[in-house]
Amino acid sequence: MVRAGLTTERVVRAGAELADEAGFDQLTVSALARRFDVKVASLYSHVKSSQDLKTGIALLALEELADRGDAALAGRAGKDALAALGNVYRDYAREHPGRYAAAQLRLDPATAAASAGVRHARMTRAILRGYDLTEPDQTHAVRLLGSVFHGYVTLELGGGFDHSAPDTQETWTRVLDALDALLRNWPAT
Amino acid sequence: MVRAGLTTERVVRAGAELADEAGFDQLTVSALARRFDVKVASLYSHVKSSQDLKTGIALLALEELADRGDAALAGRAGKDALAALGNVYRDYAREHPGRYAAAQLRLDPATAAASAGVRHARMTRAILRGYDLTEPDQTHAVRLLGSVFHGYVTLELGGGFDHSAPDTQETWTRVLDALDALLRNWPAT
DNA sequence: GCATTTCCCTAAAGGCTTTAGGCAAATGGG
DNA sequence: CCCATTTGCCTAAAGCCTTTAGGGAAATGC
């Protein structure tokens, strides 16, 4: 009997691909076993549970996203940096909808703290260096940017902007314009 | 044998309660049958499928949200209206996390068109009457507001803002301030 | 009072998750 | 090179969920 050469790494990566292709809600250990042409139980040597598999995909996505973010932010500041990071999230979600959905999973505190999630907060904060904000407004702005990026990407991907003009690319550009303007003219308390 | 008095309406409503209490991902037809102390197959006379039940809860949530929105917007304009609608979403999501999660389901186009979803777009657009925006910026702004409301509520509910000062209520207030300022000083193309 | 409709039931098939235990393939020390 | 150990995938089985088919009893109305 020829072995399939499974490893946790490869199982999680294949799970991410399956989620991207079939949708995150279609991701099951059974479907993944079929993809490897292997019996279901075999996967349980590499993955503790279905939940564990999903968490693994979430961690993978968070890391890939953070890597892209770091690369995009290098050498950029101000509005350039803002648009670059926004595009990273938007493009990633379009390319990898399943992974992006996984990245929204609620992780338990310990896992979250050890994840690339902290890099995301740092990246957003880095953008704000190009604007004149001090604490606590900086934190407020970090949260606002996170909300807009996540909210926009989710709604667009979910089809919330379908069937209405103008097209979403134009809106996205103008949203970035608006955020830049807002950060340059942040209202005083 | 005493009948349980099931109707589609009551099944969906109980499903919404179950989703709120146990989490949307814990919502199953089986769990719902247990709650009614009835056999699983009995529910299938009132609900076509598990998916159908979830869709029913989504439609219920969209309608409840729209009702609350209409009530909150009545007699308000400008920043007052902006804050009122934002609070409707935020409060609803906190009170009814399961329903709110259901409301994010992707509905098929026909169902979506017949849902209260269209009222939501109208409500957001109504807020903008208090600001000086013309098309296409009005649509851009509608989408931005939708993104912020949805994104903020989702992140806050998902614990994305936990373990970091300042508290989320303060941020929420300042986010509304910021959105108001942005709408009053919307950048020109 | 009886026929019809409505409602909930039993039964059963099929899929997913997860655990337990087994055999065969890879690995490596003697 | 051989044999022992480790590793990897398998079979088997239990439990829960979804969904459909068909039956019997309660409610309804003539």
Coordinates of C-alpha atoms (C1' of nucleotides) in Angstrom, one line a residue:
Chain A
M1 CA 0.0 0.0 0.0
V2 CA 1.5 3.3 -1.1
R3 CA 1.5 6.0 1.5
A4 CA -0.1 9.3 0.8
G5 CA 2.6 11.3 2.6
L6 CA 0.3 13.3 4.8
T7 CA 1.6 15.9 7.3
T8 CA -0.2 18.4 9.4
E9 CA 1.2 21.1 7.2
R10 CA 0.0 19.6 4.0
V11 CA -3.4 18.7 5.5
V12 CA -4.0 22.2 6.7
R13 CA -2.8 23.7 3.4
A14 CA -5.1 21.4 1.4
G15 CA -7.9 22.3 3.7
A16 CA -7.3 26.0 2.9
E17 CA -7.5 25.2 -0.8
L18 CA -10.7 23.2 -0.4
A19 CA -12.2 26.1 1.6
D20 CA -11.2 28.6 -1.1
E21 CA -12.7 26.4 -3.8
A22 CA -15.8 25.0 -2.2
G23 CA -16.5 27.6 0.5
F24 CA -15.5 27.5 4.1
D25 CA -18.8 25.9 5.2
Q26 CA -18.1 23.0 2.9
L27 CA -14.9 22.3 4.6
T28 CA -15.1 18.9 6.3
V29 CA -12.5 16.4 7.3
S30 CA -14.4 13.9 5.2
A31 CA -14.2 16.0 2.1
L32 CA -10.5 16.6 2.7
A33 CA -9.9 12.8 3.0
R34 CA -11.6 12.3 -0.3
R35 CA -9.3 14.9 -1.8
F36 CA -6.3 13.0 -0.6
D37 CA -7.9 9.7 -1.6
V38 CA -7.4 8.5 1.9
K39 CA -9.8 7.2 4.6
V40 CA -11.2 9.8 7.0
A41 CA -9.6 8.3 10.1
S42 CA -6.2 8.8 8.6
L43 CA -6.5 12.5 8.8
Y44 CA -7.0 12.3 12.5
S45 CA -3.4 11.4 13.0
H46 CA -2.5 14.9 11.7
V47 CA -5.3 17.0 12.9
K48 CA -6.9 16.7 16.3
S49 CA -10.4 17.5 15.2
S50 CA -12.5 19.4 12.7
Q51 CA -12.2 22.5 14.8
D52 CA -8.5 22.1 15.0
L53 CA -8.2 21.9 11.2
K54 CA -10.2 25.1 10.9
T55 CA -8.1 26.8 13.5
G56 CA -5.0 25.8 11.6
I57 CA -6.4 27.4 8.4
A58 CA -7.2 30.5 10.4
L59 CA -3.6 30.8 11.7
L60 CA -2.3 30.1 8.2
A61 CA -4.5 32.9 6.7
L62 CA -3.5 35.4 9.5
E63 CA 0.1 34.7 8.8
E64 CA -0.2 35.0 5.0
L65 CA -2.1 38.2 5.4
A66 CA 0.4 39.7 7.8
D67 CA 3.3 38.7 5.4
R68 CA 1.5 40.4 2.6
G69 CA 0.8 43.4 4.8
D70 CA 4.4 43.8 5.8
A71 CA 5.6 43.6 2.2
A72 CA 3.0 46.1 1.1
L73 CA 3.8 48.6 3.8
A74 CA 7.6 48.6 3.3
G75 CA 8.7 52.0 2.1
R76 CA 5.2 53.5 2.2
A77 CA 3.6 56.1 4.4
G78 CA 0.5 58.1 4.7
K79 CA -2.2 57.5 2.1
D80 CA 0.0 55.2 0.2
A81 CA 0.4 52.9 3.1
L82 CA -3.3 53.2 3.9
A83 CA -4.3 52.1 0.4
A84 CA -1.7 49.4 0.3
L85 CA -2.9 47.7 3.5
G86 CA -6.5 48.0 2.5
N87 CA -5.8 46.4 -0.8
V88 CA -3.9 43.6 0.9
Y89 CA -7.1 42.6 2.8
R90 CA -9.4 43.1 -0.1
D91 CA -7.3 41.3 -2.6
Y92 CA -6.6 38.4 -0.2
A93 CA -10.3 38.0 0.5
R94 CA -11.1 37.8 -3.2
E95 CA -8.3 35.4 -4.0
H96 CA -8.8 33.2 -0.9
P97 CA -12.4 33.6 0.3
G98 CA -12.2 30.4 2.3
R99 CA -9.0 31.4 4.1
Y100 CA -10.4 34.8 4.7
A101 CA -13.5 33.3 6.3
A102 CA -11.3 31.1 8.5
A103 CA -9.4 34.2 9.6
Q104 CA -12.6 35.5 11.2
L105 CA -13.0 32.5 13.5
R106 CA -13.0 33.4 17.1
L107 CA -9.8 31.9 18.5
D108 CA -9.3 31.2 22.2
P109 CA -7.3 33.9 23.9
A110 CA -4.1 31.8 24.1
T111 CA -4.1 30.9 20.5
A112 CA -5.0 34.4 19.4
A113 CA -2.2 35.9 21.4
A114 CA 0.3 33.5 19.8
S115 CA -1.1 34.1 16.3
A116 CA -0.2 36.7 13.7
G117 CA -3.2 38.7 14.8
V118 CA -0.9 40.9 16.8
R119 CA 1.1 41.8 13.7
H120 CA -2.1 43.0 12.2
A121 CA -2.8 45.5 14.9
R122 CA 0.8 46.6 14.6
M123 CA 0.5 47.2 10.9
T124 CA -2.5 49.3 11.2
R125 CA -0.8 51.3 13.9
A126 CA 2.2 51.8 11.6
I127 CA -0.1 53.4 9.1
L128 CA -1.1 56.0 11.6
R129 CA 2.5 57.2 12.0
G130 CA 1.9 59.1 8.8
Y131 CA -0.9 61.0 10.4
D132 CA -1.0 63.3 13.4
L133 CA -2.8 61.3 16.0
T134 CA -2.0 60.7 19.7
E135 CA -3.5 58.2 22.2
P136 CA -6.3 57.4 22.8
D137 CA -7.4 58.6 19.3
Q138 CA -4.8 56.4 17.7
T139 CA -6.4 53.3 19.2
H140 CA -9.8 54.6 18.1
A141 CA -8.5 55.1 14.6
V142 CA -6.9 51.6 14.6
R143 CA -10.3 50.1 15.4
L144 CA -12.1 52.2 12.9
L145 CA -9.7 51.2 10.1
G146 CA -10.0 47.6 11.1
S147 CA -13.8 47.9 11.0
V148 CA -13.9 49.5 7.6
F149 CA -11.5 47.1 6.0
H150 CA -13.2 44.1 7.5
G151 CA -16.7 45.4 7.0
Y152 CA -16.1 46.5 3.4
V153 CA -14.4 43.3 2.3
T154 CA -17.1 41.1 4.0
L155 CA -20.0 43.0 2.5
E156 CA -18.4 43.1 -1.0
L157 CA -17.5 39.5 -0.9
G158 CA -21.0 38.6 0.4
G159 CA -22.6 40.3 -2.5
G160 CA -24.0 43.1 -0.5
F161 CA -23.0 45.6 -3.1
D162 CA -24.2 43.7 -6.1
H163 CA -26.9 45.0 -8.3
S164 CA -26.3 48.6 -7.6
A165 CA -24.3 51.2 -9.5
P166 CA -21.6 52.4 -9.3
D167 CA -19.2 49.6 -9.3
T168 CA -17.4 48.6 -6.2
Q169 CA -13.9 49.5 -7.4
E170 CA -14.9 53.1 -7.6
T171 CA -16.4 53.0 -4.2
W172 CA -13.3 51.3 -2.7
T173 CA -11.1 54.1 -4.1
R174 CA -13.3 56.8 -2.7
V175 CA -13.5 55.0 0.6
L176 CA -9.8 55.1 0.9
D177 CA -9.8 58.8 -0.1
A178 CA -12.4 59.4 2.6
L179 CA -10.4 57.6 5.3
D180 CA -7.3 59.5 4.3
A181 CA -9.2 62.8 4.6
L182 CA -10.6 61.7 7.9
L183 CA -7.3 60.8 9.4
R184 CA -5.8 64.1 8.3
N185 CA -8.7 66.0 9.9
W186 CA -9.5 63.8 12.9
P187 CA -12.1 65.6 15.0
A188 CA -11.0 66.9 18.4
T189 CA -12.8 65.7 21.5
Chain B
M1 CA -51.1 12.4 22.3
V2 CA -51.1 16.1 23.0
R3 CA -50.0 18.2 20.1
A4 CA -47.2 20.7 20.4
G5 CA -48.8 23.4 18.4
L6 CA -46.0 24.0 16.0
T7 CA -46.1 26.5 13.2
T8 CA -43.4 27.8 10.9
E9 CA -43.5 31.1 12.7
R10 CA -43.0 29.6 16.1
V11 CA -40.3 27.2 14.9
V12 CA -38.4 30.1 13.3
R13 CA -38.8 32.2 16.4
A14 CA -37.6 29.5 18.7
G15 CA -34.7 28.9 16.4
A16 CA -33.8 32.5 16.7
E17 CA -33.8 32.2 20.5
L18 CA -31.7 29.0 20.4
A19 CA -29.2 30.7 18.1
D20 CA -29.0 33.7 20.5
E21 CA -28.5 31.5 23.5
A22 CA -26.3 28.7 22.2
G23 CA -24.6 30.4 19.2
F24 CA -25.6 30.4 15.6
D25 CA -23.3 27.5 14.8
Q26 CA -25.1 25.4 17.4
L27 CA -28.4 25.8 15.7
T28 CA -29.6 22.5 14.4
V29 CA -33.0 21.1 13.6
S30 CA -32.3 18.3 16.1
A31 CA -31.5 20.8 18.9
L32 CA -34.7 22.7 18.1
A33 CA -36.8 19.5 18.2
R34 CA -35.4 18.8 21.7
R35 CA -36.4 22.3 22.8
F36 CA -40.0 21.6 21.6
D37 CA -39.8 18.1 23.1
V38 CA -40.8 16.8 19.7
K39 CA -39.3 14.3 17.3
V40 CA -37.0 15.8 14.6
A41 CA -39.1 14.7 11.7
S42 CA -42.0 16.7 13.0
L43 CA -40.2 20.0 12.4
Y44 CA -39.7 19.2 8.7
S45 CA -43.4 19.8 8.2
H46 CA -42.9 23.4 9.1
V47 CA -39.4 24.0 7.7
K48 CA -38.2 22.7 4.4
S49 CA -34.6 22.1 5.5
S50 CA -32.0 23.2 8.0
Q51 CA -30.9 25.9 5.5
D52 CA -34.5 27.0 5.2
L53 CA -34.7 27.5 9.0
K54 CA -31.6 29.6 8.9
T55 CA -32.9 31.7 6.1
G56 CA -36.1 32.2 8.1
I57 CA -34.1 33.5 11.0
A58 CA -32.1 35.8 8.8
L59 CA -35.3 37.3 7.4
L60 CA -36.7 37.7 10.9
A61 CA -33.5 39.5 12.0
L62 CA -33.4 41.8 9.0
E63 CA -37.0 42.8 9.6
E64 CA -36.6 43.3 13.4
L65 CA -33.5 45.4 12.6
A66 CA -35.3 47.5 10.0
D67 CA -38.2 48.0 12.4
R68 CA -35.8 49.2 15.1
G69 CA -34.0 51.4 12.6
D70 CA -37.2 53.1 11.4
A71 CA -38.2 53.8 15.0
A72 CA -34.8 55.2 15.9
L73 CA -34.6 57.4 12.8
A74 CA -38.0 59.0 13.2
G75 CA -37.7 62.6 14.0
R76 CA -33.9 62.6 13.9
A77 CA -31.4 64.0 11.4
G78 CA -27.7 64.6 11.0
K79 CA -25.4 63.2 13.6
D80 CA -28.3 62.3 15.8
A81 CA -29.7 60.0 13.1
L82 CA -26.2 58.6 12.4
A83 CA -25.7 57.7 16.0
A84 CA -29.2 56.3 16.4
L85 CA -28.9 53.9 13.5
G86 CA -25.4 52.8 14.5
N87 CA -26.6 52.1 18.0
V88 CA -29.5 50.0 16.6
Y89 CA -27.1 47.7 14.9
R90 CA -24.7 47.5 17.8
D91 CA -27.3 47.0 20.4
Y92 CA -29.2 44.4 18.4
A93 CA -26.0 42.4 17.8
R94 CA -25.3 42.4 21.5
E95 CA -28.8 41.4 22.5
H96 CA -29.2 38.9 19.7
P97 CA -25.9 37.6 18.5
G98 CA -27.4 34.5 16.9
R99 CA -29.9 36.5 15.0
Y100 CA -27.3 39.0 14.0
A101 CA -25.1 36.2 12.7
A102 CA -28.0 34.8 10.7
A103 CA -28.6 38.2 9.1
Q104 CA -25.2 38.0 7.6
L105 CA -26.1 34.8 5.6
R106 CA -25.8 35.2 1.9
L107 CA -29.4 35.0 0.6
D108 CA -30.2 34.0 -2.9
P109 CA -31.0 37.1 -5.0
A110 CA -34.7 36.6 -5.1
T111 CA -35.0 36.1 -1.4
A112 CA -32.7 39.1 -0.7
A113 CA -34.8 41.3 -3.0
A114 CA -37.9 40.4 -1.1
S115 CA -36.3 40.8 2.3
A116 CA -36.1 43.8 4.6
G117 CA -32.6 44.3 3.3
V118 CA -33.7 46.9 1.0
R119 CA -35.1 48.9 3.9
H120 CA -31.6 48.9 5.4
A121 CA -30.1 50.6 2.4
R122 CA -33.0 53.1 2.4
M123 CA -32.4 53.9 6.1
T124 CA -28.7 54.5 5.6
R125 CA -29.5 56.8 2.6
A126 CA -32.0 58.7 4.8
I127 CA -29.2 59.6 7.2
L128 CA -27.3 61.2 4.4
R129 CA -30.1 63.7 3.8
G130 CA -28.7 65.5 6.7
Y131 CA -25.4 65.9 4.9
D132 CA -24.5 67.6 1.7
L133 CA -23.7 64.7 -0.6
T134 CA -24.7 64.1 -4.2
E135 CA -24.5 61.0 -6.3
P136 CA -22.3 59.0 -6.7
D137 CA -20.7 60.1 -3.4
Q138 CA -24.0 59.3 -1.7
T139 CA -23.7 55.7 -2.7
H140 CA -20.1 55.5 -1.7
A141 CA -21.0 56.9 1.7
V142 CA -23.9 54.4 2.1
R143 CA -21.4 51.6 1.5
L144 CA -18.9 53.1 3.9
L145 CA -21.4 53.5 6.7
G146 CA -22.6 50.0 6.1
S147 CA -19.0 48.7 6.2
V148 CA -18.2 50.6 9.4
F149 CA -21.4 49.5 11.2
H150 CA -21.1 45.9 10.2
G151 CA -17.3 45.7 10.6
Y152 CA -17.3 47.4 14.0
V153 CA -20.1 45.3 15.4
T154 CA -18.6 42.1 14.1
L155 CA -15.2 42.8 15.5
E156 CA -16.4 43.9 18.8
L157 CA -18.7 41.0 19.2
G158 CA -16.0 38.6 18.1
G159 CA -13.8 39.9 20.8
G160 CA -11.4 41.6 18.5
F161 CA -11.2 44.6 20.8
D162 CA -10.8 42.7 24.0
H163 CA -7.7 43.0 26.1
S164 CA -6.8 46.5 25.0
A165 CA -7.6 49.9 26.4
P166 CA -9.5 52.1 26.0
D167 CA -12.9 50.5 26.4
T168 CA -15.0 49.9 23.4
Q169 CA -17.8 52.3 24.3
E170 CA -15.4 55.2 24.2
T171 CA -14.2 54.1 20.8
W172 CA -17.7 53.7 19.5
T173 CA -18.6 57.2 20.5
R174 CA -15.5 58.6 18.8
V175 CA -16.1 56.5 15.7
L176 CA -19.5 58.1 15.4
D177 CA -17.9 61.5 15.9
A178 CA -15.4 60.7 13.2
L179 CA -18.0 59.5 10.7
D180 CA -20.0 62.7 11.3
A181 CA -17.0 64.8 10.7
L182 CA -16.2 62.9 7.6
L183 CA -19.7 63.2 6.1
R184 CA -19.6 67.0 6.8
N185 CA -16.2 67.3 5.1
W186 CA -16.5 64.7 2.4
P187 CA -13.4 65.0 0.1
A188 CA -13.9 66.2 -3.4
T189 CA -12.9 63.9 -6.3
Chain C
dG1 C1' -71.2 11.4 14.1
dC2 C1' -68.3 10.9 10.5
dA3 C1' -65.1 12.3 6.8
dT4 C1' -61.3 15.1 6.0
dT5 C1' -57.5 17.5 7.1
dT6 C1' -53.7 18.4 10.0
dC7 C1' -50.1 17.1 13.0
dC8 C1' -46.8 14.5 15.0
dC9 C1' -44.9 9.8 15.0
dT10 C1' -41.9 5.6 13.7
dA11 C1' -38.6 3.9 10.5
dA12 C1' -34.8 4.2 7.7
dA13 C1' -31.0 5.7 4.8
dG14 C1' -26.9 8.4 4.3
dG15 C1' -23.2 11.7 5.8
dC16 C1' -19.9 13.7 9.2
dT17 C1' -17.0 13.2 13.5
dT18 C1' -14.2 10.9 16.5
dT19 C1' -12.0 6.9 18.9
dA20 C1' -9.8 2.2 19.2
dG21 C1' -7.1 -1.2 17.6
dG22 C1' -4.4 -3.5 13.7
dC23 C1' -1.3 -4.4 9.8
dA24 C1' 2.1 -2.9 6.7
dA25 C1' 5.6 0.3 5.2
dA26 C1' 9.6 3.0 6.3
dT27 C1' 13.7 3.7 9.2
dG28 C1' 17.9 2.6 11.3
dG29 C1' 21.2 0.1 14.6
dG30 C1' 23.8 -4.0 14.7
Chain D
dC1 C1' 21.5 -7.0 5.2
dC2 C1' 18.2 -8.1 8.9
dC3 C1' 15.2 -7.4 12.2
dA4 C1' 13.0 -4.1 15.6
dT5 C1' 10.9 0.0 16.1
dT6 C1' 8.4 3.6 14.6
dT7 C1' 5.2 5.6 11.7
dG8 C1' 1.2 5.9 8.7
dC9 C1' -3.0 4.5 6.9
dC10 C1' -6.5 1.1 7.4
dT11 C1' -11.0 -1.3 9.3
dA12 C1' -14.6 -1.1 12.6
dA13 C1' -17.9 1.0 15.2
dA14 C1' -20.6 4.4 17.9
dG15 C1' -22.9 8.8 18.1
dC16 C1' -25.2 12.7 16.2
dC17 C1' -27.3 15.3 12.3
dT18 C1' -30.3 15.7 8.0
dT19 C1' -33.9 14.3 5.2
dT20 C1' -37.7 11.4 3.2
dA21 C1' -41.6 8.1 3.4
dG22 C1' -45.5 6.5 5.2
dG23 C1' -48.8 5.7 9.3
dG24 C1' -52.0 6.8 13.0
dA25 C1' -54.3 9.9 16.1
dA26 C1' -56.2 14.5 17.0
dA27 C1' -58.7 18.5 15.4
dT28 C1' -62.1 20.4 12.2
dG29 C1' -66.3 21.0 9.9
dC30 C1' -70.4 19.3 7.5

